[in-house]
Short mmCIF file of C-alpha atoms and ligand atoms in Angstrom, two decimals:
data_model
loop_
_atom_site.label_atom_id
_atom_site.label_comp_id
_atom_site.label_asym_id
_atom_site.label_seq_id
_atom_site.Cartn_x
_atom_site.Cartn_y
_atom_site.Cartn_z
CA MET A 163 28.99 -43.30 23.36
CA PRO A 164 25.81 -44.07 21.57
CA LYS A 165 23.51 -46.69 23.29
CA LYS A 166 21.37 -47.43 21.38
CA THR A 167 20.36 -48.00 17.78
CA ILE A 168 16.67 -46.85 16.59
CA HIS A 169 15.18 -47.98 13.21
CA TYR A 170 12.82 -46.54 10.92
CA ASP A 171 10.99 -45.56 7.64
CA VAL A 172 12.54 -42.19 6.68
CA ILE A 173 14.46 -39.84 8.54
CA VAL A 174 13.97 -36.34 7.66
CA ILE A 175 16.83 -33.49 9.13
CA GLY A 176 15.38 -30.07 9.13
CA ALA A 177 11.67 -29.06 9.71
CA GLY A 178 11.80 -25.87 7.65
CA PRO A 179 8.82 -25.38 4.56
CA ALA A 180 10.55 -28.41 2.18
CA GLY A 181 11.64 -31.10 5.89
CA PHE A 182 8.44 -31.00 7.10
CA THR A 183 5.87 -31.40 4.47
CA SER A 184 8.28 -34.43 3.16
CA ALA A 185 8.25 -36.03 6.39
CA ILE A 186 4.23 -35.39 6.14
CA ARG A 187 4.23 -36.95 2.88
CA CYS A 188 5.81 -39.98 3.98
CA ALA A 189 3.96 -40.78 6.99
CA GLN A 190 0.57 -40.16 5.03
CA LEU A 191 2.67 -43.04 2.49
CA GLY A 192 2.53 -45.50 5.60
CA LEU A 193 6.31 -45.28 6.13
CA LYS A 194 7.83 -44.91 9.92
CA THR A 195 8.77 -41.74 9.93
CA VAL A 196 11.02 -38.66 12.20
CA ILE A 197 12.48 -35.67 11.41
CA ILE A 198 14.86 -33.96 13.63
CA ASP A 199 15.17 -30.43 14.34
CA ASP A 200 17.02 -28.37 16.14
CA TRP A 201 15.59 -25.13 16.16
CA ARG A 202 14.77 -23.03 19.17
CA ASN A 203 13.73 -19.44 19.52
CA LYS A 204 14.30 -16.38 21.50
CA ALA A 205 12.60 -17.56 24.97
CA GLY A 206 15.11 -20.80 23.92
CA GLN A 207 11.89 -22.53 23.02
CA SER A 208 11.66 -25.63 20.32
CA ARG A 209 10.02 -24.42 17.53
CA LEU A 210 9.42 -25.93 13.76
CA GLY A 211 9.54 -24.40 10.56
CA GLY A 212 13.06 -23.47 10.01
CA SER A 213 14.24 -19.24 8.79
CA HIS A 214 11.02 -19.52 6.42
CA LEU A 215 8.18 -19.62 8.94
CA ASN A 216 11.20 -17.78 12.58
CA THR A 217 13.03 -15.18 11.29
CA GLY A 218 12.25 -15.54 7.06
CA GLY A 219 9.96 -14.64 5.16
CA ILE A 220 6.53 -14.99 7.29
CA ALA A 221 8.17 -13.57 9.95
CA SER A 222 8.87 -10.62 7.78
CA MET A 223 5.17 -10.36 5.55
CA THR A 224 3.78 -10.42 9.27
CA LEU A 225 5.76 -7.22 10.41
CA LEU A 226 4.83 -5.82 7.07
CA GLU A 227 1.61 -6.06 6.96
CA SER A 228 1.62 -4.26 10.52
CA ALA A 229 3.75 -1.28 9.35
CA LYS A 230 1.68 -0.77 6.17
CA ILE A 231 -0.98 -0.69 8.28
CA TYR A 232 1.07 2.24 10.48
CA HIS A 233 2.52 3.88 7.38
CA GLN A 234 -1.70 3.87 6.21
CA LEU A 235 -3.26 5.67 9.12
CA ASN A 236 -0.17 8.57 9.31
CA LEU A 237 0.17 8.92 5.56
CA ASP A 238 -3.55 7.53 3.38
CA ILE A 239 -6.29 7.77 5.43
CA ALA A 240 -6.95 10.53 5.40
CA LYS A 241 -7.33 11.10 1.47
CA HIS A 242 -10.82 7.95 2.74
CA GLY A 243 -12.84 10.29 5.09
CA ILE A 244 -11.04 9.55 7.76
CA HIS A 245 -9.21 11.98 10.51
CA VAL A 246 -7.89 9.93 12.87
CA GLU A 247 -5.76 11.31 14.95
CA ALA A 248 -1.99 10.56 17.87
CA ILE A 249 -1.17 7.63 16.58
CA SER A 250 1.42 6.16 18.17
CA MET A 251 4.01 2.99 17.49
CA ASP A 252 5.03 0.28 20.51
CA LEU A 253 7.08 -1.34 18.34
CA PRO A 254 7.10 -4.23 20.83
CA VAL A 255 3.91 -5.45 20.89
CA MET A 256 3.70 -5.19 16.99
CA ILE A 257 6.95 -7.67 16.97
CA GLN A 258 4.88 -9.72 20.09
CA ARG A 259 2.43 -10.37 17.58
CA LYS A 260 4.45 -11.81 15.19
CA ASP A 261 5.56 -13.73 17.49
CA LYS A 262 2.50 -15.30 18.39
CA ILE A 263 1.64 -15.72 14.61
CA ILE A 264 4.59 -17.59 14.67
CA ASP A 265 4.29 -19.17 17.85
CA ALA A 266 0.48 -20.51 16.21
CA ILE A 267 1.92 -21.54 13.49
CA SER A 268 4.81 -23.99 14.75
CA HIS A 269 1.93 -25.25 17.17
CA LYS A 270 -0.37 -26.70 14.26
CA MET A 271 3.30 -28.12 12.73
CA SER A 272 3.31 -30.08 15.97
CA ALA A 273 -0.20 -30.63 15.82
CA LEU A 274 -0.25 -32.27 12.75
CA LEU A 275 3.30 -34.47 13.37
CA ARG A 276 1.74 -35.70 15.92
CA HIS A 277 -1.80 -36.79 13.78
CA HIS A 278 0.90 -37.92 11.68
CA LYS A 279 2.09 -39.94 14.43
CA ILE A 280 5.64 -38.95 13.45
CA ASN A 281 8.61 -38.63 16.05
CA HIS A 282 9.60 -35.13 16.31
CA ILE A 283 13.65 -34.91 18.09
CA GLN A 284 14.72 -31.88 19.55
CA ALA A 285 18.47 -32.42 19.06
CA LYS A 286 21.21 -32.00 16.11
CA ALA A 287 21.24 -34.83 13.88
CA ARG A 288 24.57 -35.03 11.69
CA LEU A 289 24.86 -37.53 8.88
CA LEU A 290 27.48 -41.08 9.88
CA ASN A 291 26.93 -42.46 6.58
CA ALA A 292 23.85 -43.30 4.16
CA ARG A 293 21.98 -45.52 6.23
CA GLN A 294 23.29 -43.83 9.80
CA VAL A 295 22.49 -40.28 11.65
CA GLN A 296 23.86 -39.39 14.63
CA ILE A 297 21.19 -37.44 16.78
CA ILE A 298 22.74 -35.01 20.07
CA THR A 299 20.03 -34.40 22.57
CA ALA A 300 21.26 -31.19 25.03
CA GLU A 301 18.68 -31.95 27.77
CA PRO A 302 18.92 -34.66 28.90
CA HIS A 303 22.61 -34.65 26.80
CA ALA A 304 22.48 -37.84 25.10
CA VAL A 305 23.53 -39.31 21.56
CA SER A 306 22.04 -41.69 19.21
CA ILE A 307 22.09 -43.46 15.94
CA LEU A 308 19.01 -43.76 13.90
CA ASP A 309 18.85 -46.26 11.00
CA ALA A 310 16.47 -46.06 8.16
CA ALA A 311 17.29 -47.12 4.35
CA HIS A 312 15.85 -43.40 3.40
CA ILE A 313 17.68 -40.83 4.47
CA ILE A 314 16.27 -36.98 3.34
CA LEU A 315 18.49 -33.57 4.22
CA ALA A 316 16.65 -30.41 5.20
CA THR A 317 18.89 -28.05 6.66
CA GLY A 318 17.78 -25.58 4.58
CA SER A 319 20.51 -22.16 4.65
CA SER A 320 20.66 -18.83 6.48
CA PRO A 321 22.26 -15.73 5.82
CA ILE A 322 25.91 -15.45 4.16
CA GLN A 323 28.18 -13.42 6.95
CA LEU A 324 30.58 -10.65 5.29
CA PRO A 325 33.89 -10.89 6.93
CA CYS A 326 33.52 -6.64 6.60
CA ALA A 327 31.00 -6.38 8.29
CA PRO A 328 30.86 -9.11 11.54
CA VAL A 329 27.35 -8.83 12.68
CA ASP A 330 27.59 -9.02 16.62
CA ASN A 331 22.63 -9.41 16.09
CA ASP A 332 23.30 -5.22 18.11
CA THR A 333 24.49 -2.90 15.42
CA ILE A 334 25.54 -4.83 12.29
CA ILE A 335 22.46 -7.15 12.44
CA ASP A 336 20.95 -9.95 9.94
CA SER A 337 18.26 -10.69 8.00
CA GLY A 338 17.01 -12.38 11.64
CA ALA A 339 17.63 -10.33 14.20
CA ALA A 340 15.80 -7.51 11.47
CA LEU A 341 12.95 -8.52 12.72
CA ASN A 342 13.74 -7.60 16.98
CA LEU A 343 14.60 -4.74 17.52
CA ASN A 344 13.29 -3.24 20.23
CA SER A 345 13.07 0.30 18.80
CA VAL A 346 13.07 1.85 14.68
CA PRO A 347 16.65 3.59 14.26
CA LYS A 348 17.17 6.84 12.75
CA LYS A 349 19.03 6.19 10.27
CA LEU A 350 19.37 2.91 9.20
CA ALA A 351 21.95 0.79 5.92
CA ILE A 352 21.37 -2.38 4.81
CA ILE A 353 24.05 -4.04 2.75
CA GLY A 354 22.30 -5.69 -0.27
CA ALA A 355 19.16 -4.60 -2.29
CA GLY A 356 18.09 -8.31 -3.59
CA VAL A 357 15.01 -9.30 -2.14
CA ALA A 358 15.64 -9.76 1.81
CA GLY A 359 17.90 -5.99 1.52
CA LEU A 360 13.99 -4.39 -0.38
CA GLU A 361 11.61 -6.90 2.60
CA LEU A 362 13.13 -5.18 5.75
CA ALA A 363 13.11 -1.74 3.79
CA SER A 364 10.30 -2.27 3.25
CA ILE A 365 9.08 -2.70 7.07
CA TRP A 366 11.65 -0.12 8.71
CA ASN A 367 11.36 2.71 6.16
CA ARG A 368 7.42 2.61 6.79
CA LEU A 369 7.71 2.30 10.38
CA GLY A 370 9.74 6.25 10.16
CA ALA A 371 13.65 4.73 10.22
CA GLU A 372 15.88 6.86 6.81
CA THR A 373 16.79 3.77 4.98
CA ILE A 374 19.29 3.73 2.54
CA LEU A 375 20.36 0.69 0.36
CA LEU A 376 24.14 -0.26 -0.64
CA GLU A 377 23.92 -2.43 -4.18
CA ALA A 378 27.66 -3.67 -5.46
CA GLN A 379 25.56 -4.38 -8.44
CA GLU A 380 24.86 -1.68 -10.93
CA ASN A 381 21.64 -3.71 -12.33
CA PHE A 382 19.16 -3.46 -9.35
CA LEU A 383 17.53 -6.61 -9.44
CA SER A 384 19.03 -8.24 -12.16
CA VAL A 385 17.81 -11.38 -12.25
CA LEU A 386 13.25 -9.57 -13.39
CA ASP A 387 12.52 -8.31 -16.20
CA GLN A 388 14.03 -5.07 -16.42
CA GLN A 389 11.27 -2.99 -17.33
CA ILE A 390 9.67 -4.59 -14.49
CA SER A 391 13.11 -3.51 -12.23
CA GLY A 392 13.36 0.30 -13.75
CA GLU A 393 9.71 1.13 -12.61
CA ALA A 394 10.07 -1.31 -9.06
CA TYR A 395 12.99 1.29 -8.91
CA ARG A 396 11.16 4.58 -9.67
CA ILE A 397 8.49 3.61 -6.86
CA TYR A 398 10.81 2.11 -4.18
CA SER A 399 13.21 5.36 -4.61
CA GLN A 400 9.63 6.95 -4.55
CA GLN A 401 8.38 5.71 -1.02
CA GLY A 402 11.57 7.60 0.38
CA LEU A 403 14.03 4.48 0.15
CA ASP A 404 17.37 5.87 -0.55
CA LEU A 405 19.22 2.31 -3.20
CA ARG A 406 22.83 3.53 -3.99
CA LEU A 407 23.29 1.33 -6.98
CA GLY A 408 26.94 0.34 -7.98
CA ALA A 409 27.77 0.76 -3.81
CA ARG A 410 30.23 -2.06 -2.98
CA VAL A 411 30.41 -1.86 0.77
CA ILE A 412 34.34 -1.93 2.49
CA SER A 413 34.72 -1.63 5.77
CA ALA A 414 31.64 -1.50 9.14
CA LYS A 415 33.23 -0.41 12.16
CA LYS A 416 31.11 -0.74 15.44
CA GLY A 417 30.87 2.25 17.35
CA HIS A 418 29.25 4.34 20.53
CA LYS A 419 25.90 2.85 19.64
CA LYS A 420 26.99 3.39 15.81
CA VAL A 421 28.19 1.91 13.06
CA MET A 422 30.49 3.53 10.87
CA LEU A 423 30.67 2.44 6.66
CA GLU A 424 33.24 2.80 3.92
CA TYR A 425 31.70 2.46 0.21
CA GLN A 426 33.51 2.51 -2.80
CA ASP A 427 31.55 3.91 -5.55
CA GLN A 428 32.88 5.24 -9.21
CA ASP A 429 33.07 8.54 -7.65
CA GLY A 430 34.99 6.77 -5.02
CA THR A 431 35.27 5.91 -1.50
CA HIS A 432 32.34 7.07 1.17
CA THR A 433 31.26 7.42 5.00
CA LEU A 434 28.45 6.76 6.29
CA ARG A 435 27.40 6.93 9.91
CA VAL A 436 24.20 5.55 10.63
CA ASP A 437 22.57 3.59 14.22
CA LYS A 438 22.17 0.22 12.74
CA LEU A 439 23.30 -1.50 9.66
CA ILE A 440 21.63 -4.74 8.46
CA VAL A 441 23.92 -7.53 5.85
CA ALA A 442 20.86 -8.18 3.35
CA CYS A 443 23.74 -10.48 0.68
CA GLY A 444 23.12 -14.11 0.25
CA ARG A 445 22.24 -17.12 2.10
CA LYS A 446 24.94 -20.27 1.95
CA PRO A 447 23.56 -24.00 2.89
CA ASN A 448 23.07 -24.90 6.09
CA THR A 449 25.88 -27.94 5.38
CA GLY A 450 29.25 -27.43 7.38
CA ALA A 451 28.24 -30.08 10.39
CA LEU A 452 25.50 -31.76 8.61
CA ALA A 453 27.82 -35.19 7.60
CA ALA A 454 30.40 -35.92 9.40
CA PRO A 455 33.67 -35.89 6.98
CA GLU A 456 33.75 -40.77 6.90
CA ALA A 457 30.35 -40.42 5.24
CA ASN A 458 31.19 -38.35 1.53
CA LEU A 459 28.27 -36.31 1.04
CA LEU A 460 29.52 -34.56 -2.62
CA LEU A 461 29.26 -30.96 -1.97
CA ASP A 462 30.27 -28.25 -3.91
CA GLU A 463 33.08 -25.71 -3.29
CA ASN A 464 30.14 -23.39 -1.81
CA GLY A 465 28.58 -25.80 0.13
CA TYR A 466 25.60 -26.81 -2.02
CA THR A 467 24.68 -30.21 -2.08
CA TYR A 468 25.66 -32.33 -5.28
CA VAL A 469 22.28 -33.47 -5.96
CA ASP A 470 20.25 -35.70 -9.65
CA ASN A 471 17.75 -34.04 -11.65
CA ASN A 472 15.35 -36.89 -8.30
CA CYS A 473 17.31 -35.18 -5.32
CA ARG A 474 19.55 -37.97 -5.20
CA THR A 475 22.26 -37.06 -3.53
CA ASN A 476 26.02 -39.43 -4.09
CA LEU A 477 24.90 -41.65 -1.43
CA PRO A 478 21.96 -43.79 -2.31
CA GLY A 479 19.36 -43.91 -0.06
CA VAL A 480 20.40 -40.73 0.43
CA TYR A 481 18.77 -36.87 -0.59
CA ALA A 482 18.69 -33.69 -0.04
CA ILE A 483 15.64 -30.96 -0.50
CA GLY A 484 15.31 -27.14 -0.90
CA ASP A 485 17.95 -24.02 -0.34
CA LEU A 486 20.48 -27.14 0.32
CA THR A 487 20.61 -27.79 -3.10
CA LEU A 488 21.28 -25.60 -6.19
CA LEU A 489 18.24 -26.76 -8.51
CA GLY A 490 15.75 -24.24 -8.42
CA PRO A 491 16.32 -21.09 -6.80
CA MET A 492 15.96 -20.58 -2.77
CA LEU A 493 12.40 -20.10 -2.78
CA ALA A 494 9.76 -22.33 -0.01
CA HIS A 495 7.39 -22.93 -1.87
CA LYS A 496 10.31 -25.03 -4.52
CA GLY A 497 11.30 -27.16 -1.37
CA ILE A 498 8.00 -28.16 -0.23
CA GLU A 499 7.14 -29.25 -3.77
CA GLU A 500 10.75 -31.33 -3.60
CA GLY A 501 9.56 -32.85 -0.76
CA VAL A 502 6.75 -33.95 -1.65
CA PHE A 503 8.09 -35.24 -5.25
CA VAL A 504 11.23 -37.35 -2.65
CA ALA A 505 8.61 -38.23 -0.24
CA GLU A 506 6.71 -40.34 -3.12
CA LEU A 507 9.53 -40.94 -4.50
CA ILE A 508 10.78 -43.27 -1.93
CA ALA A 509 7.22 -45.11 -2.04
CA GLY A 510 7.85 -45.98 -6.20
CA LEU A 511 5.51 -43.24 -7.25
CA HIS A 512 6.80 -40.36 -9.83
CA ASN A 513 5.71 -37.63 -10.50
CA PRO A 514 8.35 -35.17 -11.59
CA ILE A 515 8.41 -31.61 -10.93
CA ASN A 516 7.98 -28.38 -13.22
CA TYR A 517 11.52 -25.97 -12.71
CA ASP A 518 9.94 -23.94 -15.38
CA ASN A 519 6.87 -22.28 -14.01
CA LEU A 520 8.22 -21.69 -10.15
CA PRO A 521 6.20 -18.50 -9.63
CA SER A 522 9.05 -16.05 -7.70
CA VAL A 523 7.75 -13.43 -5.36
CA ILE A 524 9.12 -10.14 -3.62
CA TYR A 525 6.84 -8.76 -0.37
CA THR A 526 6.82 -5.90 -0.67
CA GLU A 527 4.63 -2.60 -0.86
CA PRO A 528 3.61 -3.07 -4.20
CA GLU A 529 4.26 -6.52 -4.25
CA ILE A 530 6.88 -8.10 -7.22
CA ALA A 531 5.31 -11.45 -8.89
CA TRP A 532 6.88 -13.44 -11.57
CA VAL A 533 6.63 -16.88 -13.24
CA GLY A 534 8.61 -17.68 -16.63
CA GLN A 535 11.22 -16.70 -18.51
CA THR A 536 12.31 -12.27 -18.67
CA GLU A 537 12.27 -10.02 -21.95
CA GLN A 538 15.88 -9.85 -21.87
CA ALA A 539 17.02 -13.34 -21.34
CA LEU A 540 14.61 -14.54 -24.63
CA ARG A 541 15.80 -11.17 -27.13
CA THR A 542 18.95 -12.90 -25.87
CA ALA A 543 18.19 -16.25 -27.15
CA GLY A 544 17.40 -15.40 -30.14
CA VAL A 545 13.51 -15.93 -29.32
CA ALA A 546 11.02 -13.81 -31.40
CA ILE A 547 8.65 -12.33 -29.04
CA LYS A 548 5.11 -10.19 -28.32
CA ILE A 549 4.53 -8.18 -25.58
CA GLY A 550 1.53 -7.08 -24.18
CA THR A 551 0.88 -4.44 -20.53
CA PHE A 552 -1.11 -3.43 -18.92
CA PRO A 553 -1.17 -0.36 -16.49
CA LEU A 554 -2.89 -0.61 -12.79
CA THR A 555 -3.77 2.89 -13.47
CA ALA A 556 -6.20 1.92 -15.81
CA THR A 557 -7.88 -1.15 -13.77
CA VAL A 558 -11.08 0.24 -11.91
CA ARG A 559 -10.29 -1.93 -8.74
CA ALA A 560 -6.77 -0.14 -8.28
CA LEU A 561 -8.50 3.31 -8.88
CA ALA A 562 -10.75 2.50 -6.03
CA THR A 563 -8.36 1.82 -3.72
CA GLY A 564 -5.73 4.30 -4.76
CA LYS A 565 -2.81 1.44 -5.02
CA THR A 566 -2.37 3.15 -8.51
CA GLU A 567 1.07 1.70 -8.98
CA GLY A 568 2.82 -0.61 -11.33
CA MET A 569 1.98 -2.92 -14.62
CA VAL A 570 0.94 -6.07 -15.71
CA LYS A 571 3.38 -8.11 -18.55
CA ILE A 572 2.94 -10.90 -20.60
CA ILE A 573 4.80 -11.56 -22.88
CA ALA A 574 4.61 -14.86 -25.48
CA SER A 575 6.17 -16.51 -28.42
CA ALA A 576 5.53 -14.42 -31.83
CA ALA A 577 5.87 -17.83 -33.31
CA ASN A 578 3.45 -20.04 -31.65
CA ASP A 579 1.15 -18.12 -29.42
CA LYS A 580 2.05 -19.87 -26.13
CA ILE A 581 2.53 -17.42 -23.00
CA LEU A 582 6.52 -17.38 -22.15
CA GLY A 583 6.91 -15.09 -19.11
CA VAL A 584 4.15 -13.25 -16.65
CA HIS A 585 6.16 -9.87 -14.59
CA ILE A 586 3.79 -8.60 -12.45
CA ILE A 587 4.83 -5.66 -10.02
CA GLY A 588 1.37 -4.08 -8.17
CA ALA A 589 -0.99 -4.48 -5.30
CA GLN A 590 -2.41 -8.41 -4.79
CA ALA A 591 1.13 -9.41 -7.33
CA SER A 592 1.52 -12.10 -5.21
CA GLU A 593 -2.10 -13.50 -5.70
CA LEU A 594 -2.81 -12.63 -9.25
CA ILE A 595 0.95 -14.76 -10.31
CA ALA A 596 -1.02 -17.46 -9.50
CA GLU A 597 -3.54 -17.59 -12.32
CA ALA A 598 -0.28 -16.95 -14.99
CA VAL A 599 0.89 -20.36 -13.38
CA LEU A 600 -2.14 -22.38 -14.31
CA ALA A 601 -1.58 -20.51 -17.37
CA MET A 602 1.37 -21.39 -18.55
CA GLU A 603 1.44 -25.03 -16.80
CA PHE A 604 -1.79 -25.68 -19.05
CA SER A 605 0.79 -24.61 -22.12
CA ALA A 606 -2.07 -21.45 -22.49
CA SER A 607 -1.39 -19.04 -25.10
CA SER A 608 -2.27 -15.36 -24.18
CA GLU A 609 -5.73 -16.28 -26.70
CA ASP A 610 -6.77 -18.16 -24.57
CA LEU A 611 -5.69 -15.85 -21.11
CA SER A 612 -7.91 -12.94 -23.40
CA ARG A 613 -10.89 -15.12 -23.84
CA THR A 614 -10.93 -15.81 -20.54
CA ILE A 615 -13.58 -14.58 -18.73
CA HIS A 616 -12.31 -12.43 -15.74
CA ALA A 617 -14.87 -10.67 -13.07
CA ARG A 618 -15.15 -7.18 -13.02
CA PRO A 619 -14.23 -4.45 -10.76
CA THR A 620 -11.36 -7.17 -9.94
CA LEU A 621 -7.16 -6.29 -10.02
CA SER A 622 -7.57 -9.97 -11.93
CA GLU A 623 -8.73 -7.96 -15.24
CA ALA A 624 -5.22 -5.96 -15.21
CA VAL A 625 -3.76 -9.58 -16.44
CA HIS A 626 -6.78 -10.09 -19.08
CA ASP A 627 -5.99 -6.53 -20.54
CA ALA A 628 -2.13 -6.65 -20.62
CA ALA A 629 -3.72 -10.59 -23.09
CA LEU A 630 -6.09 -8.18 -24.45
CA MET A 631 -2.58 -5.54 -25.44
CA LEU A 632 -1.12 -8.74 -26.34
CA LYS A 633 -3.66 -9.30 -29.10
CA GLU A 634 -3.95 -5.96 -30.11
CA ARG A 635 -7.86 -6.66 -29.35
CA ALA A 636 -7.96 -3.93 -25.63
CA LEU A 637 -11.43 -3.12 -25.65
CA PRO A 638 -11.64 0.16 -24.17
CA LEU A 639 -13.64 -0.97 -20.87
CA SER A 640 -10.98 -0.29 -18.50
CA ALA A 641 -10.66 3.74 -16.66
CA GLY A 642 -8.66 5.31 -18.58
CA LYS A 643 -7.98 4.33 -22.76
P1 NAD B 768 20.18 -11.94 -3.32
O1 NAD B 768 21.98 -12.62 -3.28
O2 NAD B 768 19.07 -11.53 -3.51
O3 NAD B 768 21.30 -10.27 -2.70
C1 NAD B 768 22.30 -9.52 -2.12
C2 NAD B 768 23.37 -8.54 -2.63
O4 NAD B 768 23.14 -8.25 -1.10
C3 NAD B 768 23.38 -8.54 -3.69
O5 NAD B 768 22.76 -7.99 -5.07
C4 NAD B 768 24.81 -8.58 -4.08
O6 NAD B 768 25.24 -7.62 -5.06
C5 NAD B 768 23.90 -7.47 -2.70
N1 NAD B 768 25.79 -7.61 -1.60
C6 NAD B 768 26.89 -8.12 -1.95
N2 NAD B 768 27.80 -7.68 -1.17
C7 NAD B 768 28.17 -6.60 -1.09
C8 NAD B 768 28.73 -5.30 -0.93
N3 NAD B 768 29.71 -5.92 -0.49
N4 NAD B 768 28.17 -4.44 -0.71
C9 NAD B 768 27.30 -4.13 -1.92
N5 NAD B 768 26.27 -5.06 -1.90
C10 NAD B 768 26.51 -6.15 -2.12
O7 NAD B 768 20.57 -13.05 -1.74
P2 NAD B 768 19.02 -12.49 -1.23
O8 NAD B 768 18.06 -10.94 -0.71
O9 NAD B 768 19.71 -12.20 0.50
O10 NAD B 768 18.49 -13.13 -0.37
C11 NAD B 768 18.95 -15.13 -0.39
C12 NAD B 768 18.11 -16.05 -1.25
O11 NAD B 768 16.65 -16.11 -0.53
C13 NAD B 768 17.61 -15.77 -3.13
O12 NAD B 768 18.40 -16.28 -3.53
C14 NAD B 768 15.70 -15.12 -2.91
O13 NAD B 768 15.44 -15.39 -2.74
C15 NAD B 768 15.31 -15.88 -1.00
N6 NAD B 768 15.09 -15.31 -0.42
C16 NAD B 768 13.66 -14.74 -0.87
C17 NAD B 768 11.99 -14.21 -0.40
C18 NAD B 768 11.47 -14.38 -1.39
O14 NAD B 768 11.05 -15.62 -2.11
N7 NAD B 768 10.52 -13.25 -0.99
C19 NAD B 768 13.03 -13.23 0.46
C20 NAD B 768 14.19 -13.14 0.87
C21 NAD B 768 14.90 -14.18 1.06
#
């Protein structure tokens, strides 16, 4: 039986990027705030940061950094006139480094909660109605009720399971377990060549696994600008990724330390025997046990929480942010913005989010980053456009660093020159895209970008040069022109 009811101004459920940021902003605005999260690491210790920090974006990017160094020392370093002998890999230490970084970030987050006098409760939370949340702590086992005028749901998402490939996290593993392997598989298959599948492939391929990606769709990375996805396909294939498109996995059976896979493509049914199989087929919102049925929280048929344009659910005073809704893509920085937005809304402020200028990044090597619309979407919509592209191979900084693969593509309106989309594949694309996001946020024209001075030699010159190409004002300053 619940013992007592504790009152707050705001209850936040979920301490991933969206919930954590929202709680901090609520506290900054003078609201008495509690945040509830039940995440535990491999050792059973409480951790903040949700899947983005612990098993997703940050964990994956951290391990990729180690994989890139190992790969460069093995393959590229001799070009620099540096000879390194007897390079070996200590995978457990590599994984420990990742875990230490995650721990340090989680501890900093805890300190920030304490600094802002936010109560953090390690427990499972369940929405009972528009004002009440039940919390169940494991040790000691206790049930209590929290009450608040405002409740923010931020429980994130988790990997979708495929009935034909049941995950045991031993030989058939999900994207989180794929960052904690204790040895490099000789032969690895990944179901899904989406963002998660490609990021994981970039790691394990660099660490020496023969990596096969099985993707049901014929069209590779269909959300991307197709010129960029074509370039990505070429680069990844050259790096040794075995990308099989139009390949739908229909069964995966665990044998003795192996997995037997069956997949279908236009040529029929094929079998494949691998050491590990990663299932990276998308994510689903964590709403299964979030609300009691009598709370009547409105979800769609896929479990996404219904919200209006202000992240308000059907229950008065209850908001949903981040991966729980279809308001924008499943991206940590989208959730963070929504967290701040909702906190400010509760405090009587209204600073709407511009979802149009949301950057996306695929953390492979090279990276892919984009903002705004693709060429195919604009052409389909009948918008008259002009395009400027610039290859990194013609950029002096790229030549100096040896990272010449990729390009910058800028799409502008033919009518008024406004920038409508920027798409980058190449080293540091995740950093370069910030300039494009800012330009678009200020409704810049390609003329504005072309007249903005960029430092030389930098990779950002490629953005400038793409704008100059669009204005047909390209100057013979960059290498290769
Ligand atoms: P996704 O939907 O991007 O890709 C999953 C792929 O699996 C799809 O292309 C689908 O066709 C394929 N697939 C499904 N069933 C299959 C089958 N039986 N056989 C073969 N292929 C099959 O999903 P994801 O990569 O898991 O990402 C999920 C979400 O998380 C996305 O919104 C993504 O943007 C986000 N995410 C973002 C980042 C980042 O920001 N860098 C990283 C990882 C994930």
